[in-house]
Coordinates of C-alpha atoms and ligand atoms in Angstrom, one line a residue:
X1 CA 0.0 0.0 0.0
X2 CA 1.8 3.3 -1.0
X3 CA 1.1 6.0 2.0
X4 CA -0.2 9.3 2.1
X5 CA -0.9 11.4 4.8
X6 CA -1.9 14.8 5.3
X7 CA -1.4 18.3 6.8
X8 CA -4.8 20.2 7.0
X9 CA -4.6 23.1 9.1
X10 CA -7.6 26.0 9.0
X11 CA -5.7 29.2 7.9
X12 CA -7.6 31.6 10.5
X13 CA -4.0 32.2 12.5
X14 CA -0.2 31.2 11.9
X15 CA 1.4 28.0 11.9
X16 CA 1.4 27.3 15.8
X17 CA 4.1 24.8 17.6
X18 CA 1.1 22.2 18.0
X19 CA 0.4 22.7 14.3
X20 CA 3.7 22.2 13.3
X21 CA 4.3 19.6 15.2
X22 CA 1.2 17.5 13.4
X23 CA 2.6 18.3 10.0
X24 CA 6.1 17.4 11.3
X25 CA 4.8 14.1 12.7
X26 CA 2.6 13.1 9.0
X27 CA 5.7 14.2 7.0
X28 CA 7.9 11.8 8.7
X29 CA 5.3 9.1 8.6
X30 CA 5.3 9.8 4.5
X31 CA 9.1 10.1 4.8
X32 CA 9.7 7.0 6.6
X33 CA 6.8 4.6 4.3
X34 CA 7.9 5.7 1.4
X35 CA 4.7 7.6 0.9
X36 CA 3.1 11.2 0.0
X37 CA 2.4 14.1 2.2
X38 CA 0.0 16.6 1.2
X39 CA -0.6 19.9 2.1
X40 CA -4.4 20.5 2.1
X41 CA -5.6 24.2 3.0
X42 CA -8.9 24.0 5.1
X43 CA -10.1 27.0 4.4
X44 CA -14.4 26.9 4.3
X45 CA -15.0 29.2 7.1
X46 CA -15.0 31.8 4.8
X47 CA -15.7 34.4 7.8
X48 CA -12.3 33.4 9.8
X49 CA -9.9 32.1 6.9
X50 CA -7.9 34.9 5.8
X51 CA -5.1 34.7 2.8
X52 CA -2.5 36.2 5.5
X53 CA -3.1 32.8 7.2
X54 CA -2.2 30.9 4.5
X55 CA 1.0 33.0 3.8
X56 CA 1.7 32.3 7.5
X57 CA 1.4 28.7 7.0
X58 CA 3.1 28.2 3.3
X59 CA 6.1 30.4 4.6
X60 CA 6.2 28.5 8.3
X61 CA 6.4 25.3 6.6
X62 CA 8.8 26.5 4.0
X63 CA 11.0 27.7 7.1
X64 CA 10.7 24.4 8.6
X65 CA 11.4 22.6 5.5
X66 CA 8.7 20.4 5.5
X67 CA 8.3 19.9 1.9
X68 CA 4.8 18.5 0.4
X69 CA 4.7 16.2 -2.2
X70 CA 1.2 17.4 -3.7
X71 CA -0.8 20.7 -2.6
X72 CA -1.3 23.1 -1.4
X73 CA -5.0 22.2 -2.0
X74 CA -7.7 24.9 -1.2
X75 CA -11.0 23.4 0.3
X76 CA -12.9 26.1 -1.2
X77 CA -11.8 25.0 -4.8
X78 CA -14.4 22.1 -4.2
X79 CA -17.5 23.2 -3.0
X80 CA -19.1 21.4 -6.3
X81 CA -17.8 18.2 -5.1
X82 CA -19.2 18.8 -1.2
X83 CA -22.7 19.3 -3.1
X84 CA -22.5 16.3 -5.2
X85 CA -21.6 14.1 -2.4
X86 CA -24.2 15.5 0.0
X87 CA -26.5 15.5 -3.2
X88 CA -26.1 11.4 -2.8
X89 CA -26.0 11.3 0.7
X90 CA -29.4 12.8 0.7
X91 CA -30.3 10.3 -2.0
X92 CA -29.2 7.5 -0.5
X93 CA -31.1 7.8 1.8
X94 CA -28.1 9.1 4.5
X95 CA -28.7 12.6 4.9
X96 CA -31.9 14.7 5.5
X97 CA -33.1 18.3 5.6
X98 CA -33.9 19.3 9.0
X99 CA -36.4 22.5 9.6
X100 CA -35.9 22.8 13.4
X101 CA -35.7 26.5 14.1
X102 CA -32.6 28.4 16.5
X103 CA -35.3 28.4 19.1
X104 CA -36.5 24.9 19.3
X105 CA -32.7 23.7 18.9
X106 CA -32.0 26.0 21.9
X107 CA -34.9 25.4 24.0
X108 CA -34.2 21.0 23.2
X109 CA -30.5 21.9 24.4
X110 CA -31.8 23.6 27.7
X111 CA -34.3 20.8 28.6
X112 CA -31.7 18.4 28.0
X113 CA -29.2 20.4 30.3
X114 CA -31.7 20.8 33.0
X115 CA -32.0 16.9 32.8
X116 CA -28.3 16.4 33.0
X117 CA -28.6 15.0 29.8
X118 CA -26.3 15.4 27.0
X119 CA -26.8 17.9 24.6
X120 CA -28.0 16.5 21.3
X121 CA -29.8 17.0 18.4
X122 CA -33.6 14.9 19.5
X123 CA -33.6 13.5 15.4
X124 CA -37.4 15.0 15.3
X125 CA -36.7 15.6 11.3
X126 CA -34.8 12.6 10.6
X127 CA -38.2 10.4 9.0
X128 CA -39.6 13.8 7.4
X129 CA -39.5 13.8 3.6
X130 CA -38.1 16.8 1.8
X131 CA -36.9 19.2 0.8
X132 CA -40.1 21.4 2.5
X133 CA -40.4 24.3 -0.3
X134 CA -39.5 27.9 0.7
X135 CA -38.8 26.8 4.5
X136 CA -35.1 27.0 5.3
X137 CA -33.1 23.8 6.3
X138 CA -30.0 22.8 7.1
X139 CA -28.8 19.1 6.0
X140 CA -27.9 16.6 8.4
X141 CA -26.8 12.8 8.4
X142 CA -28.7 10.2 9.6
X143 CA -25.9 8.4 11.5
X144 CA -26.7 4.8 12.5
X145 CA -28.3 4.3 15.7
X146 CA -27.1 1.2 16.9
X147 CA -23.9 -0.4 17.5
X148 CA -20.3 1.0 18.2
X149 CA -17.7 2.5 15.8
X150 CA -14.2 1.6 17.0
X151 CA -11.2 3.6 16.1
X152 CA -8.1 1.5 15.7
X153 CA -5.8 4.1 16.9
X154 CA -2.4 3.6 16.2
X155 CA -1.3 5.8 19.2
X156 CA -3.7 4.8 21.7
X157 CA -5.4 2.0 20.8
X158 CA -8.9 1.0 20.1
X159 CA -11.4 3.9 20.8
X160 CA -15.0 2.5 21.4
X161 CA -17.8 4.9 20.6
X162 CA -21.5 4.1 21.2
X163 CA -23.7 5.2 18.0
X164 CA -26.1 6.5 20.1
X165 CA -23.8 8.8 21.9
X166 CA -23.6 10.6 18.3
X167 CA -26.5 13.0 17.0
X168 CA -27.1 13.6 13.6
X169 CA -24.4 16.1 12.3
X170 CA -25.1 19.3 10.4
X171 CA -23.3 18.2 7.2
X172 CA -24.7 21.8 5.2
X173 CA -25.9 25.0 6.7
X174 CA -28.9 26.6 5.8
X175 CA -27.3 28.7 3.0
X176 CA -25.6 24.8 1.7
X177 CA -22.1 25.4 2.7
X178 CA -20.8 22.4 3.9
X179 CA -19.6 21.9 7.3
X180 CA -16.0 20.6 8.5
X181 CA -16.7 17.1 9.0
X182 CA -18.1 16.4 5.8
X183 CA -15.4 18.5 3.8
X184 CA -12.7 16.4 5.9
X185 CA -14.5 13.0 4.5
X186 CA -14.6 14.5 1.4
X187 CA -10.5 15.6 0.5
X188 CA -9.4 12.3 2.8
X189 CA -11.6 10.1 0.7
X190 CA -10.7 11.7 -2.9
X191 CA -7.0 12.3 -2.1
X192 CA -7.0 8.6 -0.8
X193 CA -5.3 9.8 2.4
X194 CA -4.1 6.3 4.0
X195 CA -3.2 7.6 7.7
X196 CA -4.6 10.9 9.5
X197 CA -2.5 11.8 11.8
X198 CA -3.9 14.8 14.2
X199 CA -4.0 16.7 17.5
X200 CA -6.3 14.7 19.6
X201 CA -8.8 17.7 20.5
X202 CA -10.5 15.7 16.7
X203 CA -10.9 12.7 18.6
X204 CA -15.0 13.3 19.1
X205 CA -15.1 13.8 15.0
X206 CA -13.3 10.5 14.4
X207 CA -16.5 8.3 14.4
X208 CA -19.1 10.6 12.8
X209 CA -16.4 11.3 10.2
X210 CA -16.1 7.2 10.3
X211 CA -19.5 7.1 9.6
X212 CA -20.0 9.3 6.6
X213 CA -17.1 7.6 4.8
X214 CA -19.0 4.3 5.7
X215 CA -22.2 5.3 4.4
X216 CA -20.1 6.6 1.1
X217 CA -18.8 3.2 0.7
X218 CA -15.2 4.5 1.2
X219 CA -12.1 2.8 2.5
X220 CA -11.5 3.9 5.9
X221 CA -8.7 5.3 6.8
X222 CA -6.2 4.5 9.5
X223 CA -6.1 7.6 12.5
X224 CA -3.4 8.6 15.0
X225 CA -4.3 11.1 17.3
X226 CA -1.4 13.2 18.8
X227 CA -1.1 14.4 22.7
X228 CA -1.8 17.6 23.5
X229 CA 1.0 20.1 23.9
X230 CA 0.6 22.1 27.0
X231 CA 2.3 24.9 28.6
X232 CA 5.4 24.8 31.6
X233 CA 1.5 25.6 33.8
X234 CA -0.2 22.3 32.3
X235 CA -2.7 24.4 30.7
X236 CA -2.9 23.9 26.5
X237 CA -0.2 25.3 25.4
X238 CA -1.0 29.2 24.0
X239 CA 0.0 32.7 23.5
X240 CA -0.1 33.6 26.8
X241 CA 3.1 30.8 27.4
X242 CA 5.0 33.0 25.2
X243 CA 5.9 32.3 21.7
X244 CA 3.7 29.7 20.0
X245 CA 3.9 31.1 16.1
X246 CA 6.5 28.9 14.4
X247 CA 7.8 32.0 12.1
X248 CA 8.2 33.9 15.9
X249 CA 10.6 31.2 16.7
X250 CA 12.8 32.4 13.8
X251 CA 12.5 35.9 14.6
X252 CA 14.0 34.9 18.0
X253 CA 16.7 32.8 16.7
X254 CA 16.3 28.9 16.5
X255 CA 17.4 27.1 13.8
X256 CA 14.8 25.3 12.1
X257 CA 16.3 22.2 12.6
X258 CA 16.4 22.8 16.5
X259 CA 13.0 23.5 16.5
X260 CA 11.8 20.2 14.8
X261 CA 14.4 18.6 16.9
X262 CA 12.6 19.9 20.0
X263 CA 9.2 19.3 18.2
X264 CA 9.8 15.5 17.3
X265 CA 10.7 14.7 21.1
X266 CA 7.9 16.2 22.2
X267 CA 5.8 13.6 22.3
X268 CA 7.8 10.8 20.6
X269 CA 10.9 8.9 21.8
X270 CA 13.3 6.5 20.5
X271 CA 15.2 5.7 23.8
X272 CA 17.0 8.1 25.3
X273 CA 18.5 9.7 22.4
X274 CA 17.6 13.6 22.5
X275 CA 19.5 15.3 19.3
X276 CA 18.2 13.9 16.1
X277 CA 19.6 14.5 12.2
X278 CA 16.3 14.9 9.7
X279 CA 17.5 11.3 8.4
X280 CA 17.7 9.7 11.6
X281 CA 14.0 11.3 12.4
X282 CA 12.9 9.4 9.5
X283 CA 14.8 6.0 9.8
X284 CA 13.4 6.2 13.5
X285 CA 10.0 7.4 13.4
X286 CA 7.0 5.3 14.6
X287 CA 3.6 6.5 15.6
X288 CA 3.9 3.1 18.4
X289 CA 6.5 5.3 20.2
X290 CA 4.4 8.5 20.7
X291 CA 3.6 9.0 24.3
X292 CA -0.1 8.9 25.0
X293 CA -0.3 11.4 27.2
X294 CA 0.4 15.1 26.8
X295 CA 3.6 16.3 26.8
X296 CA 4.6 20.2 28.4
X297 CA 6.6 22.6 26.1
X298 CA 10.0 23.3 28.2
X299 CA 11.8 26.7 26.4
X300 CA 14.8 25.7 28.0
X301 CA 15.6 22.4 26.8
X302 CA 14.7 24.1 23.1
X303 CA 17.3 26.9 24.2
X304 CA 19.5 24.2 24.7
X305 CA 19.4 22.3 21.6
X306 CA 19.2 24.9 19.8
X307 CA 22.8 25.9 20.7
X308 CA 23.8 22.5 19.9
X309 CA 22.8 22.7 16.3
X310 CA 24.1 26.2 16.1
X311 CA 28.1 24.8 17.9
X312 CA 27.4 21.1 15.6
X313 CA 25.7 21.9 12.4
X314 CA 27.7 23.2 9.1
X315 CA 28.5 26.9 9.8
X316 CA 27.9 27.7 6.4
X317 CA 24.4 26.6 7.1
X318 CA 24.3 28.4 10.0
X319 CA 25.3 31.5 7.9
X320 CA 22.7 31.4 5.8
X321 CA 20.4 31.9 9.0
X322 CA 22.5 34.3 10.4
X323 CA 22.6 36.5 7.2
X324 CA 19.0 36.6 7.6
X325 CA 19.3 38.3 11.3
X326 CA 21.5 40.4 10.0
X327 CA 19.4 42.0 7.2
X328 CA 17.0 42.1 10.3
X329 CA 19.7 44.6 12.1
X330 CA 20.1 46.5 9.0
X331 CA 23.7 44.9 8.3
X332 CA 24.6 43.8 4.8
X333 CA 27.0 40.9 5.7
X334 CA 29.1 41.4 2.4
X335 CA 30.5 44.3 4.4
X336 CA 32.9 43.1 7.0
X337 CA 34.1 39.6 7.5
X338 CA 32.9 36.2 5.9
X339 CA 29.8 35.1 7.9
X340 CA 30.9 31.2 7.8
X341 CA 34.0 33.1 9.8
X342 CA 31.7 35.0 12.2
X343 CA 30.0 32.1 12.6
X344 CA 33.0 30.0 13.7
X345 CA 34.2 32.6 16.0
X346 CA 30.7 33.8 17.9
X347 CA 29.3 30.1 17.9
X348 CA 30.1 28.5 21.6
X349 CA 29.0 31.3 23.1
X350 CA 26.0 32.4 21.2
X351 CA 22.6 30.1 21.9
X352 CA 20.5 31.5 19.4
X353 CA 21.2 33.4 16.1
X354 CA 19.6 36.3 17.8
X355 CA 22.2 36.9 20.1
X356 CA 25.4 36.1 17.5
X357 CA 23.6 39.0 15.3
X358 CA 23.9 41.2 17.6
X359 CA 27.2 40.1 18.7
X360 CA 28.5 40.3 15.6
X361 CA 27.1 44.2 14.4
X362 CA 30.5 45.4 15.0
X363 CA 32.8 43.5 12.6
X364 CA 30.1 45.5 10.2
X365 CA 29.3 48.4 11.4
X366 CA 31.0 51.2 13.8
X367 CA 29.6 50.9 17.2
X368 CA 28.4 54.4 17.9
X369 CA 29.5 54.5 21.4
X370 CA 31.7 52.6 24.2
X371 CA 29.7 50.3 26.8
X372 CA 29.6 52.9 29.6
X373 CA 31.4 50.3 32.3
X374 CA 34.4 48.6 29.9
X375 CA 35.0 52.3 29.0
X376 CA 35.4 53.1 32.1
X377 CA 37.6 50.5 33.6
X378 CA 40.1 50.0 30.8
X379 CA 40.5 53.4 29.5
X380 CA 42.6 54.7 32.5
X381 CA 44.9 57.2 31.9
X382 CA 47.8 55.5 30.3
X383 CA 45.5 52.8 28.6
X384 CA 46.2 55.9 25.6
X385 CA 49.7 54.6 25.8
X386 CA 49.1 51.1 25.9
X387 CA 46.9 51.6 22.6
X388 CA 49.1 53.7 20.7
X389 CA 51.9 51.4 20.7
X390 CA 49.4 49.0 19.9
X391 CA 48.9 51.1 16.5
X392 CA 52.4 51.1 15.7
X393 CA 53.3 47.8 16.0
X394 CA 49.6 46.3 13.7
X395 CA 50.8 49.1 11.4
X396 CA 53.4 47.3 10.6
X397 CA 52.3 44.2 10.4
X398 CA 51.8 42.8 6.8
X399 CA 50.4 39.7 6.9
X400 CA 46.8 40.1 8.8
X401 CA 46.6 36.9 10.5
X402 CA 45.8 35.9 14.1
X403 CA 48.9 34.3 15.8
X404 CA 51.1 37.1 14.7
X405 CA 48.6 40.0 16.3
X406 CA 48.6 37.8 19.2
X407 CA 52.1 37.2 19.6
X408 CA 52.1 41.4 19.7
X409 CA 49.6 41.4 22.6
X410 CA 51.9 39.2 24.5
X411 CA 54.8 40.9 23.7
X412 CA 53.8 44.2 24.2
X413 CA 52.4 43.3 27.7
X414 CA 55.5 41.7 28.5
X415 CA 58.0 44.5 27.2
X416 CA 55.6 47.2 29.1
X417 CA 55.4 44.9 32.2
X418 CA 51.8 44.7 32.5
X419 CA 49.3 41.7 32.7
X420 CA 47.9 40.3 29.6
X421 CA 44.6 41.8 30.6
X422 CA 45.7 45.4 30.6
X423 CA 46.8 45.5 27.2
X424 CA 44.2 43.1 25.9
X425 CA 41.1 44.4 27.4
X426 CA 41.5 48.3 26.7
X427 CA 42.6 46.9 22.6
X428 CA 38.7 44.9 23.0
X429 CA 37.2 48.1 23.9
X430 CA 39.0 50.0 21.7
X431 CA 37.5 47.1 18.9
X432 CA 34.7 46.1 19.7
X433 CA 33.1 48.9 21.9
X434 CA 32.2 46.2 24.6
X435 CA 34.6 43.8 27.0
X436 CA 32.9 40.7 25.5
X437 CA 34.4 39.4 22.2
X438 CA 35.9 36.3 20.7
X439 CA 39.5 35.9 21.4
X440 CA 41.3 38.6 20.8
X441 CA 43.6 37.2 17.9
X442 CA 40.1 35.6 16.3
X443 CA 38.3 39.1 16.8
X444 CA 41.5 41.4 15.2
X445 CA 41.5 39.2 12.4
X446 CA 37.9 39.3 11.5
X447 CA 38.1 42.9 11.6
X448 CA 41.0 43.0 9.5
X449 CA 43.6 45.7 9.6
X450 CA 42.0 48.6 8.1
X451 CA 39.1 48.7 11.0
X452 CA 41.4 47.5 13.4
X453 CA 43.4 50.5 13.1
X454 CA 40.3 52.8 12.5
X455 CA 39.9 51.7 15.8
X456 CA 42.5 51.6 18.2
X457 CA 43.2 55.5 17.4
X458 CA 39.3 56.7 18.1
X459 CA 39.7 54.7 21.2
X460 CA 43.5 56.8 21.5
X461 CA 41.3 59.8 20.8
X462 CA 38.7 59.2 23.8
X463 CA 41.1 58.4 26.4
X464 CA 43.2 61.9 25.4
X465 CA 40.3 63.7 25.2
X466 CA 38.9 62.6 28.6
X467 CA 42.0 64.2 30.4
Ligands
LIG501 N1 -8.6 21.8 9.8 C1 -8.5 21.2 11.0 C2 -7.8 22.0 12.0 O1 -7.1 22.9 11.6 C3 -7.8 19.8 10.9 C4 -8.6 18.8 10.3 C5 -8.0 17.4 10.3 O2 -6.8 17.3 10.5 O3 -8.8 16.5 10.1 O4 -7.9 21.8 13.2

């Protein structure tokens, strides 16, 4: 059997963490089988889908790489095939129009509340024949009354769901739109979707979405229904736990890669192993290893892996990402030093690309002004000194290259009888505007010898001027 499986988010927000996850979780299903993954835009709720949505979700899953094989597909491209199949539902005898008014559906609900019954629609139209000319209907269908549907569930095993406990679903409003459940059937049945795999807040649509593709005389597919993601407080995990939009977890700095990392052990396991390659995700994935339970969405241990794959991936991939950042900070990284470089040099102490931007502006860019505290305790009076024999000796120097500018450093500290630090430190100032750098040699060498110079005498300049 070849597999498919599907990603069918409703584009009324962006791609959230939980979303992503889901996409992340069929993808690697596809991956792993051999099979397709498609990308199917549910986008019928014409009130609350909005095209920004769907940018939000084609560009998050372009940033997460999570290519689809067919798609995107737009729900709202198929509203003739909805109608045709509730068309034979109704003549099959499967589906029928239902006059109940707002008010008697209301009033039903509240006598059925008051008896501590479950709300449910009482099936008062379900023997009428139609359609009743002029009087407004909706369409609903007749789902069986007796037995059990049972979900196989490949993540938490057989689900057992009474007939009776389901009502007869609203499959087209009043003005014929159809509803979700029968659009899902629908795009599953025609895109002969093999394996759903989705949060498990559709659990309770599983069997009436069983049913329909029954009474079509469809193959049913098979369904895994993911845990929950909650928040550090155990509540479902949402805005108010912080960043939740996948694209915001870019802006912030993570590596795509980091994030699915985090993403695919949220949930899943495959022994202890924590860091995981895209390949070895695929050559281990199995829906028998997702927890059952939810899981709760820890920032830290995503900070942490995230500066794993920033110190352990390719720098020149992480480059690319960087480069990104820095267009953000209004850098053009073709001015200063070779990114792959920067990122070499800024990487072990940098845990998201957020941070090695920013840590990296000056190799690019003048700072505009000295960090108030390294200014003022390493341009003491005589620091000027320090520095200008500093200038003379890199003026000379003819071959730019770190062990040579730090064999300078040591000398000059050793001929002026001062610790390392008080010849080092004031030069990082004078460089870098800030006490925090890569080493020194690393960071002078980046610069080059131009800036370097540039430099040293404005920091020359400061110290004479502040006496
Ligand atoms: N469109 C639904 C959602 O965004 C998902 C439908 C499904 O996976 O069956 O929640």
């Amino acid at each position: 059997m070849s597999i498919k499986t599907r990603f069918a988010p409703s584009p009324t927000g962006y791609l959230h963490v939980g979303g992503a996850r889901t996409a992340l979780f069929s993808w690697l299903y596809a991956r792993k089988h051999g099979g397709k993954f498609i990308l199917r835009i549910e986008d019928t709720d014409l009130e609350r889908s909005t095209q920004e949505s769907v940018d939000a979700i084609l560009e998050g899953m372009t940033w997460l790489g999570l290519e689809y094989d067919e798609g995107p597909f737009y729900q709202t491209h198929h509203f003739d095939r909805y109608k045709g199949i509730i068309q034979q539902l109704l003549d099959q005898g499967d589906a029928y129009y239902c006059y109940c008014s707002k008010e008697e559906l209301e009033q039903l609900r509240a006598e059925q509340m008051a008896n501590k019954e479950k709300p449910r629609y009482n099936g008062k139209c379900r023997n009428l024949v139609g359609p009743k000319d002029g009087r407004e209907a909706v369409i609903r269908f007749k789902n069986p009354v007796d037995d059990v549907v049972t979900i196989p569930d490949l993540i938490k095993g057989d689900i057992v769901v009474a007939n009776k406990e389901l009502d007869d679903l609203i499959i087209a409003r009043v003005d014929g739109t159809p509803t979700y459940n029968l659009t899902v059937v629908v795009d599953d049945m025609d895109m002969k979707v093999t394996h759903v795999i989705r949060g498990d807040d559709h659990i309770n649509n599983t069997p009436r979405q069983m049913n329909i593709l029954k009474a079509l005389g469809a193959e049913l597919p098979k369904y895994a229904h993911l845990p929950m993601i909650l928040g550090p407080d155990g509540a479902r995990l949402s805005k108010r736990h912080g960043a939740v939009s996948v694209m915001q977890f870019r802006d912030d700095g993570y590596l795509p890669e980091a994030l699915l990392n985090y993403l695919v052990r949220l949930g899943w396991s495959h022994g202890d192993q924590e860091i995981f390659s895209i390949d070895e995700m695929v050559e281990h994935f199995a829906l028998e290893n997702v927890n059952v339970s939810a899981s709760a969405f820890n920032t830290e241990k995503l900070l942490w892996l995230n500066h794993q794959y920033i110190m352990n991936s390719d720098p020149a991939h992480v480059a690319r990402h960087l480069s990104w950042h820095m267009g953000e900070l209004g850098i053009d990284p073709s001015e200063g030093p070779n990114l792959v470089d920067m990122v070499k040099a800024q990487r072990e102490r940098c845990k998201t690309l957020v941070e090695m931007a920013a840590a990296s502006v000056y190799f690019y860019k003048d700072f505009e002004s000295y960090d108030e505290k390294a200014a003022k305790k390493n341009f003491t009076p005589g620091s000027d000194e320090v520095l200008a024999r500093l200038h003379d000796e890199f003026t000379a120097v003819t071959e730019w290259q770190g062990e040579t500018l730090h064999q300078i450093v040591v000398n000059l500290a050793e001929t002026m009888g001062l610790g390392l630090g008080k010849v080092a430190q004031p030069l990082r100032v004078a460089v870098c505007g800030s006490a925090v750098s890569p080493a020194i040699d690393v960071t002078l060498s980046l610069l080059g010898k131009e800036k370097t110079l540039a430099r040293i005498q404005r920091a020359i300049n400061y110290v004479r001027n502040l006496n």
